[in-house]
PDB file of C-alpha atoms in Angstrom:
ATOM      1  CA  UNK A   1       0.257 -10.119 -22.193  1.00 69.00           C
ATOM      2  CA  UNK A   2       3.186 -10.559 -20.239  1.00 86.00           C
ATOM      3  CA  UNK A   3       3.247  -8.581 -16.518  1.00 93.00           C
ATOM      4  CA  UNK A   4       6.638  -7.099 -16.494  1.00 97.00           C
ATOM      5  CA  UNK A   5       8.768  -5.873 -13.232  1.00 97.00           C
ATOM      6  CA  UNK A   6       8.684  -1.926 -12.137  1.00 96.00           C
ATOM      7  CA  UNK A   7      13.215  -2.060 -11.845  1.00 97.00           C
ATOM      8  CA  UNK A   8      13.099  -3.048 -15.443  1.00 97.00           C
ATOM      9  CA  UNK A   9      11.835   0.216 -16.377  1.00 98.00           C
ATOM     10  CA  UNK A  10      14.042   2.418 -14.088  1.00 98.00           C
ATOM     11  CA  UNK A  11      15.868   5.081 -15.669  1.00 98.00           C
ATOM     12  CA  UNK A  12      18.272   7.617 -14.457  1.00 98.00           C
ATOM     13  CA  UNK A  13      19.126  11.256 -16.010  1.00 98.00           C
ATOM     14  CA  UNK A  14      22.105  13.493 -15.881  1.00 98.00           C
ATOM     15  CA  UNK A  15      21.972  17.261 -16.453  1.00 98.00           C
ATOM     16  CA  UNK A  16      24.327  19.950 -15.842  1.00 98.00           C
ATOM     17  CA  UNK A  17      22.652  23.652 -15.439  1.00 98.00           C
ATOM     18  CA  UNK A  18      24.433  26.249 -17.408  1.00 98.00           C
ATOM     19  CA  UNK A  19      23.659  29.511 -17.660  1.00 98.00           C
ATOM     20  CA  UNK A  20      21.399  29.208 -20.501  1.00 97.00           C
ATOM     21  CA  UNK A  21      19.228  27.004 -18.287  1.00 98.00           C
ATOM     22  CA  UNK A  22      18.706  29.599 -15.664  1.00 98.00           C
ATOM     23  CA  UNK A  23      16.491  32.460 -15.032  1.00 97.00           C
ATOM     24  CA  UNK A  24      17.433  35.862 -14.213  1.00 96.00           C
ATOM     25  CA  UNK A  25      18.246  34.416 -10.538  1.00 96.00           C
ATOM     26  CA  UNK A  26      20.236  32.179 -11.613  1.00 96.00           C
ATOM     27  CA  UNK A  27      17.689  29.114 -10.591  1.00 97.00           C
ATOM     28  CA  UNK A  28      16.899  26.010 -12.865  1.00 97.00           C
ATOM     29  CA  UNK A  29      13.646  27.918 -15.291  1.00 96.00           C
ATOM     30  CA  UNK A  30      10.979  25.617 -14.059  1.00 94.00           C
ATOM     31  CA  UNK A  31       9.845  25.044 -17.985  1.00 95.00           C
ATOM     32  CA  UNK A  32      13.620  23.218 -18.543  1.00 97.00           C
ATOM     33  CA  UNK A  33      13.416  21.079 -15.441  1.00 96.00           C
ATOM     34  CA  UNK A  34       9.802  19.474 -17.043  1.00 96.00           C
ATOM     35  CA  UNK A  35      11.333  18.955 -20.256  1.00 97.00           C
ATOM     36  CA  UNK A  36      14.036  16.801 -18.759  1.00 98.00           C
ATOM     37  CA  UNK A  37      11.671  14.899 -16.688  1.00 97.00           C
ATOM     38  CA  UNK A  38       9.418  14.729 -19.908  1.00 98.00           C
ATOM     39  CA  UNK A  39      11.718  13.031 -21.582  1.00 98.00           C
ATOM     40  CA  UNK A  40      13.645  10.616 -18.404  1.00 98.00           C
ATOM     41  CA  UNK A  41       9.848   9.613 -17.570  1.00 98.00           C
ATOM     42  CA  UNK A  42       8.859   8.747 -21.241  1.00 98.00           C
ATOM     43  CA  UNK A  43      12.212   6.843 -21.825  1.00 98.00           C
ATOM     44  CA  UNK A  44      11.203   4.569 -18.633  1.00 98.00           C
ATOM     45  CA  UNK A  45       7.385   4.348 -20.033  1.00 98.00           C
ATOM     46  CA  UNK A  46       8.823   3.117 -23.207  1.00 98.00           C
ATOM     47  CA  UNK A  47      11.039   0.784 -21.523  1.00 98.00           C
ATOM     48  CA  UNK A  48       8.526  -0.885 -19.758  1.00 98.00           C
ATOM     49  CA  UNK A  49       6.268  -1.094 -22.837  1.00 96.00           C
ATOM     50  CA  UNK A  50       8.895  -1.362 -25.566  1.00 96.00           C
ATOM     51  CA  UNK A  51       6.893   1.132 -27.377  1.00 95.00           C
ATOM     52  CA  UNK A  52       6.539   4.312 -28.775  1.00 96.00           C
ATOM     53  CA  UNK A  53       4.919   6.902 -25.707  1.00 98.00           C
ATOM     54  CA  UNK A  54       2.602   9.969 -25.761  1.00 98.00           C
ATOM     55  CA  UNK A  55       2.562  12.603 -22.383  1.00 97.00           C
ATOM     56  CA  UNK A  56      -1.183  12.385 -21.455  1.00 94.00           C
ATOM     57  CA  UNK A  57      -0.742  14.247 -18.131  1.00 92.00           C
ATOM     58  CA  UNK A  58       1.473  16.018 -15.512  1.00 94.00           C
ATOM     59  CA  UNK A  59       0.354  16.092 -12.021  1.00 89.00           C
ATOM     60  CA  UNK A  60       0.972  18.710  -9.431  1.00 79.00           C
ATOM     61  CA  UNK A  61       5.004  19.541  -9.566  1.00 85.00           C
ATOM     62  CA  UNK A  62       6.180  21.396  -6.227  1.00 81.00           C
ATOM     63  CA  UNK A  63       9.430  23.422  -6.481  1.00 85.00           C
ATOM     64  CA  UNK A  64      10.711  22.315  -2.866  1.00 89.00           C
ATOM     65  CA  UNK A  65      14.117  24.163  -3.198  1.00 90.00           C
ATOM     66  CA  UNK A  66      15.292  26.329  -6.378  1.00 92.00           C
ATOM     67  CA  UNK A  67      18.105  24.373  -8.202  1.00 96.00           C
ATOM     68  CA  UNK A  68      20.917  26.709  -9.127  1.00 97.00           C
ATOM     69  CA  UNK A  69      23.855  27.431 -11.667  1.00 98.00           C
ATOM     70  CA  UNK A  70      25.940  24.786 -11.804  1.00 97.00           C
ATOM     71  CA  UNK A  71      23.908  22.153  -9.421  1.00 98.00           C
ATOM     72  CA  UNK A  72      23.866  18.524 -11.323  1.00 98.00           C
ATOM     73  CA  UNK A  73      20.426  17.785 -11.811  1.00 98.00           C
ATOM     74  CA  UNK A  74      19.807  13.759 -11.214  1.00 98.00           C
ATOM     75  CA  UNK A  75      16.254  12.431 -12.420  1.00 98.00           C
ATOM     76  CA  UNK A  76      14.991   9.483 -11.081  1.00 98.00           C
ATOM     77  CA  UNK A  77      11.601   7.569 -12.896  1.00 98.00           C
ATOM     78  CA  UNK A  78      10.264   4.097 -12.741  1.00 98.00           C
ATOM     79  CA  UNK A  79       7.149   2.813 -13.885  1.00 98.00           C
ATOM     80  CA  UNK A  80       4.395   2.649 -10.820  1.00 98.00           C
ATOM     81  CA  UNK A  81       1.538   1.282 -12.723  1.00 97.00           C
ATOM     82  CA  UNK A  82       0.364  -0.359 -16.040  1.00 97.00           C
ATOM     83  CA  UNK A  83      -3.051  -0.058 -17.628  1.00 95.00           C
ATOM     84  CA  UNK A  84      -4.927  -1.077 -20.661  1.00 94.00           C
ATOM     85  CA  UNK A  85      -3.197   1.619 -22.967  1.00 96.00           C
ATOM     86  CA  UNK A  86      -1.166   4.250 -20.197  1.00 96.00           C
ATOM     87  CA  UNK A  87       0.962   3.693 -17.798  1.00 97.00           C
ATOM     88  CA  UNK A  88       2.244   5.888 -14.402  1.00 97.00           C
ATOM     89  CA  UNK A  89       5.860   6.888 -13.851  1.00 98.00           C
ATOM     90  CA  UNK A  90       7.089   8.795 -10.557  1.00 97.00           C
ATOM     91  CA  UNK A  91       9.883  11.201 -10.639  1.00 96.00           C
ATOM     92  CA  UNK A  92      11.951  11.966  -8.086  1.00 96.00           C
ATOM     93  CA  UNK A  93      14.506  15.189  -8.867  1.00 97.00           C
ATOM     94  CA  UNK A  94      17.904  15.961  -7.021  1.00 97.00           C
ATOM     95  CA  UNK A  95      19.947  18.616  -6.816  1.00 97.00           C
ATOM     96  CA  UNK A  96      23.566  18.189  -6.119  1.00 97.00           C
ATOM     97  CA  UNK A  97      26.306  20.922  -5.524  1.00 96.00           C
ATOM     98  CA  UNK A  98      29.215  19.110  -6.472  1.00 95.00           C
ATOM     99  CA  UNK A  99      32.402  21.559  -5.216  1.00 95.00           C
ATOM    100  CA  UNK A 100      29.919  21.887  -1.705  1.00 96.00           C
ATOM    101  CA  UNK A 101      29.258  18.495  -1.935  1.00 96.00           C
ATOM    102  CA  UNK A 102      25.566  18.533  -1.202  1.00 96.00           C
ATOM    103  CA  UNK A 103      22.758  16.724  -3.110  1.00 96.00           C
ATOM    104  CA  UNK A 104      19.040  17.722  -1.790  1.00 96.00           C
ATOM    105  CA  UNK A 105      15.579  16.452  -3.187  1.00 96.00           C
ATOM    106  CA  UNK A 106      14.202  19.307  -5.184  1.00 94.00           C
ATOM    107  CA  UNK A 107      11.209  17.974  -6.841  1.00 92.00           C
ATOM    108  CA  UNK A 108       8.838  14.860  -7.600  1.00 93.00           C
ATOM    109  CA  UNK A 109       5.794  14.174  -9.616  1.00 95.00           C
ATOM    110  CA  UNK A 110       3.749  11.997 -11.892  1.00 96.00           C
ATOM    111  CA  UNK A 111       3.685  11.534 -15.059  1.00 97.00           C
ATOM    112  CA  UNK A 112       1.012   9.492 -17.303  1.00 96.00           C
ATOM    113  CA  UNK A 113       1.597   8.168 -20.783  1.00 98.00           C
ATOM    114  CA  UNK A 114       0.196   6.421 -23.414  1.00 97.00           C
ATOM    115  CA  UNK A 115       1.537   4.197 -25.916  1.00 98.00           C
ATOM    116  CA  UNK A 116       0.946   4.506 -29.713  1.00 97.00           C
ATOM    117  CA  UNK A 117       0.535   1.979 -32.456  1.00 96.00           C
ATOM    118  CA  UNK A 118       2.106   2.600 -36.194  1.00 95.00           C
ATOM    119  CA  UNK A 119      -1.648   4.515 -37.056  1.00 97.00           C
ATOM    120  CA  UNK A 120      -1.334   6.424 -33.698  1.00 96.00           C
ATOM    121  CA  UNK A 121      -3.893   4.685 -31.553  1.00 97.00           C
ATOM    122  CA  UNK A 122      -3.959   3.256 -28.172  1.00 97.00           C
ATOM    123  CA  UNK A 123      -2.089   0.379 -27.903  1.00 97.00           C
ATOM    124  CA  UNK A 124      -2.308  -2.364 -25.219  1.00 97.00           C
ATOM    125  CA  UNK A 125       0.882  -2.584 -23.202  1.00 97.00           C
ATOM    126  CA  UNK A 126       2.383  -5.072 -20.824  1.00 97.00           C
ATOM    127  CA  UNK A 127       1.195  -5.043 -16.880  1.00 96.00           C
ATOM    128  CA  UNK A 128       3.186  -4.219 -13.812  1.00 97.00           C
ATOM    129  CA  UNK A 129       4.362  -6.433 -10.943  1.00 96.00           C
ATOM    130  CA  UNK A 130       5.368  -4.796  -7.857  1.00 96.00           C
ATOM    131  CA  UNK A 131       7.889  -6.493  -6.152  1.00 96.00           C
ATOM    132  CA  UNK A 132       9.030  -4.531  -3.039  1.00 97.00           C
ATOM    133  CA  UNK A 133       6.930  -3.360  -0.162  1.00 97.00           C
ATOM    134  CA  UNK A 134       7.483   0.360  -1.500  1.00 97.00           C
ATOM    135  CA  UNK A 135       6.880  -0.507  -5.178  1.00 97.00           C
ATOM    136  CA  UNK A 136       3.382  -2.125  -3.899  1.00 96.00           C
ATOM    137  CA  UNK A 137       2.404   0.945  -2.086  1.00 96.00           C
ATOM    138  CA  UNK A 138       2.632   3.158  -5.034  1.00 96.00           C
ATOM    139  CA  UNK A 139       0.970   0.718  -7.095  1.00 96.00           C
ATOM    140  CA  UNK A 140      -1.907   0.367  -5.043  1.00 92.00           C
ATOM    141  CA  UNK A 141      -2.179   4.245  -4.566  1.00 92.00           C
ATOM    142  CA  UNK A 142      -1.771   4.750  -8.389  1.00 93.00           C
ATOM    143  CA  UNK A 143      -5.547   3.708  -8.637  1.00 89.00           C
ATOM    144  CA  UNK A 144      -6.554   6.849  -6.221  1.00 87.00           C
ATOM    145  CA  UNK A 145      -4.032   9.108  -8.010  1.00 89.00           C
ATOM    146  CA  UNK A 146      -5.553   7.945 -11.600  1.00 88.00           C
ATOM    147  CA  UNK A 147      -9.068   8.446 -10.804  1.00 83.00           C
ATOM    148  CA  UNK A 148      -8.397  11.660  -9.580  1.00 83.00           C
ATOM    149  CA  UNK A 149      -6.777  12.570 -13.292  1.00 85.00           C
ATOM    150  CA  UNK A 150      -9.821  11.346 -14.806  1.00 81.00           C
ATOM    151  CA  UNK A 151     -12.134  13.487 -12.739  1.00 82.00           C
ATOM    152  CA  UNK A 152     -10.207  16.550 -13.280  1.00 82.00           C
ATOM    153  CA  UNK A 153     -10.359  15.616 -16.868  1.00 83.00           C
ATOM    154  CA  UNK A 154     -13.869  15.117 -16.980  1.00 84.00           C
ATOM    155  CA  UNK A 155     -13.749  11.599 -17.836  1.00 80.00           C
ATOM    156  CA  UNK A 156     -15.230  10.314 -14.685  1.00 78.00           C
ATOM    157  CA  UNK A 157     -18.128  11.524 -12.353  1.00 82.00           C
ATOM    158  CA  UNK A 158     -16.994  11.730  -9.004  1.00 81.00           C
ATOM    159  CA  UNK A 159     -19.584   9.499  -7.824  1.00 80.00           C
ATOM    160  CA  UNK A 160     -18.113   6.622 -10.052  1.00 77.00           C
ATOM    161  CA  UNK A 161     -14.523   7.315  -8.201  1.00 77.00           C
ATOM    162  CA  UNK A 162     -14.574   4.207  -5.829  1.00 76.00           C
ATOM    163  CA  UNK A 163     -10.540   3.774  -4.797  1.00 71.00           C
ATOM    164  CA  UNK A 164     -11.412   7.787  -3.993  1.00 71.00           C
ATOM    165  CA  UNK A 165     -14.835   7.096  -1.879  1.00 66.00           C
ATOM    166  CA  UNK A 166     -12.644   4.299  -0.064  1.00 67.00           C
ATOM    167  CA  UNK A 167      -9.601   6.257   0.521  1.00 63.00           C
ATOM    168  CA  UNK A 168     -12.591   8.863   1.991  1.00 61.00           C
ATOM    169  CA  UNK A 169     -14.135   6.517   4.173  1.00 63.00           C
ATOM    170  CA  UNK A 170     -11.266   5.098   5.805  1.00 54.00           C
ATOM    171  CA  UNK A 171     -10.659   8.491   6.862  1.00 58.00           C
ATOM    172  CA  UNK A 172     -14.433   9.221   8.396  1.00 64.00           C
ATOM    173  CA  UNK A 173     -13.997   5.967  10.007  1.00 62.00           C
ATOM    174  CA  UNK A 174     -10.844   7.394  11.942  1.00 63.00           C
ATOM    175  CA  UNK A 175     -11.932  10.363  12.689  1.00 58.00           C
TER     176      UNK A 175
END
């Protein structure tokens, strides 16, 4: 199968925060913010594998700064990392007051998908080349981040995590 490039998958998401968006402090609810990086990261998974997508994970999300009333919320995803059958998109999230003129980083995470044939099984999808030095780095990390996901899922023993026992030992060596 074809390797495709991470750009081709980049997507980019508008959203204005009204009131119904907000919580009782007039902040972004936290639950809204997911769903429209749910759907801006699947749209770039499905981009890169011009296929149908399934969420199969979420990793840690920080809430850096609370996004308020009114702020334009700006999503950022690209594809990191292909697979067999699932893919990794990063997320970047912004915050922009437009009458103050401001636009601060509020957010970032990872999502994982996979993608779907017609009968709803895993599907082989296209690989990724990296192209810029920043695109490589996150590819090569992807590995560590992955086999962390499977270990928290229970679908690895530790002991079989080897980008993770590398990542550990170049660490002891420094120390």
């Amino acid at each position: 199968m074809q390797e495709k490039f991470a750009k081709g998958s980049y997507t980019e998401m508008n959203e204005l925060v009204l009131p119904n968006d907000t919580n009782t402090f007039g902040n972004l609810m936290g639950g809204r913010l997911l769903y429209w990086m749910d759907i801006c990261s699947a749209m770039a998974a499905q981009k890169h594998c011009n296929n149908v997508v399934v969420t199969a994970s979420v990793d840690n999300v920080s809430f850096k700064r609370p996004v308020k009333l009114g702020d334009v919320v700006t999503i950022k995803a690209q594809v990191t990392r292909a697979f067999n059958t699932s893919l990794e998109v990063r997320l970047e999230v912004f915050a922009q007051n437009l009458p103050k003129g401001t636009n601060e980083k509020s957010n970032e995470a990872y999502y994982t998908f996979v993608a779907l044939d017609e009968q709803g099984k895993p599907k082989a999808i296209p690989l990724l080349k990296p192209e810029t030095e920043n695109e490589l780095k996150l590819y090569n990390e992807a590995l560590q981040r992955r086999e962390l996901r499977l270990i928290l899922a229970g679908k690895l023993e530790p002991g079989h995590a080897t980008e993770l026992k590398n990542l550990v030992n170049l660490f002891d060596h420094k120390g």
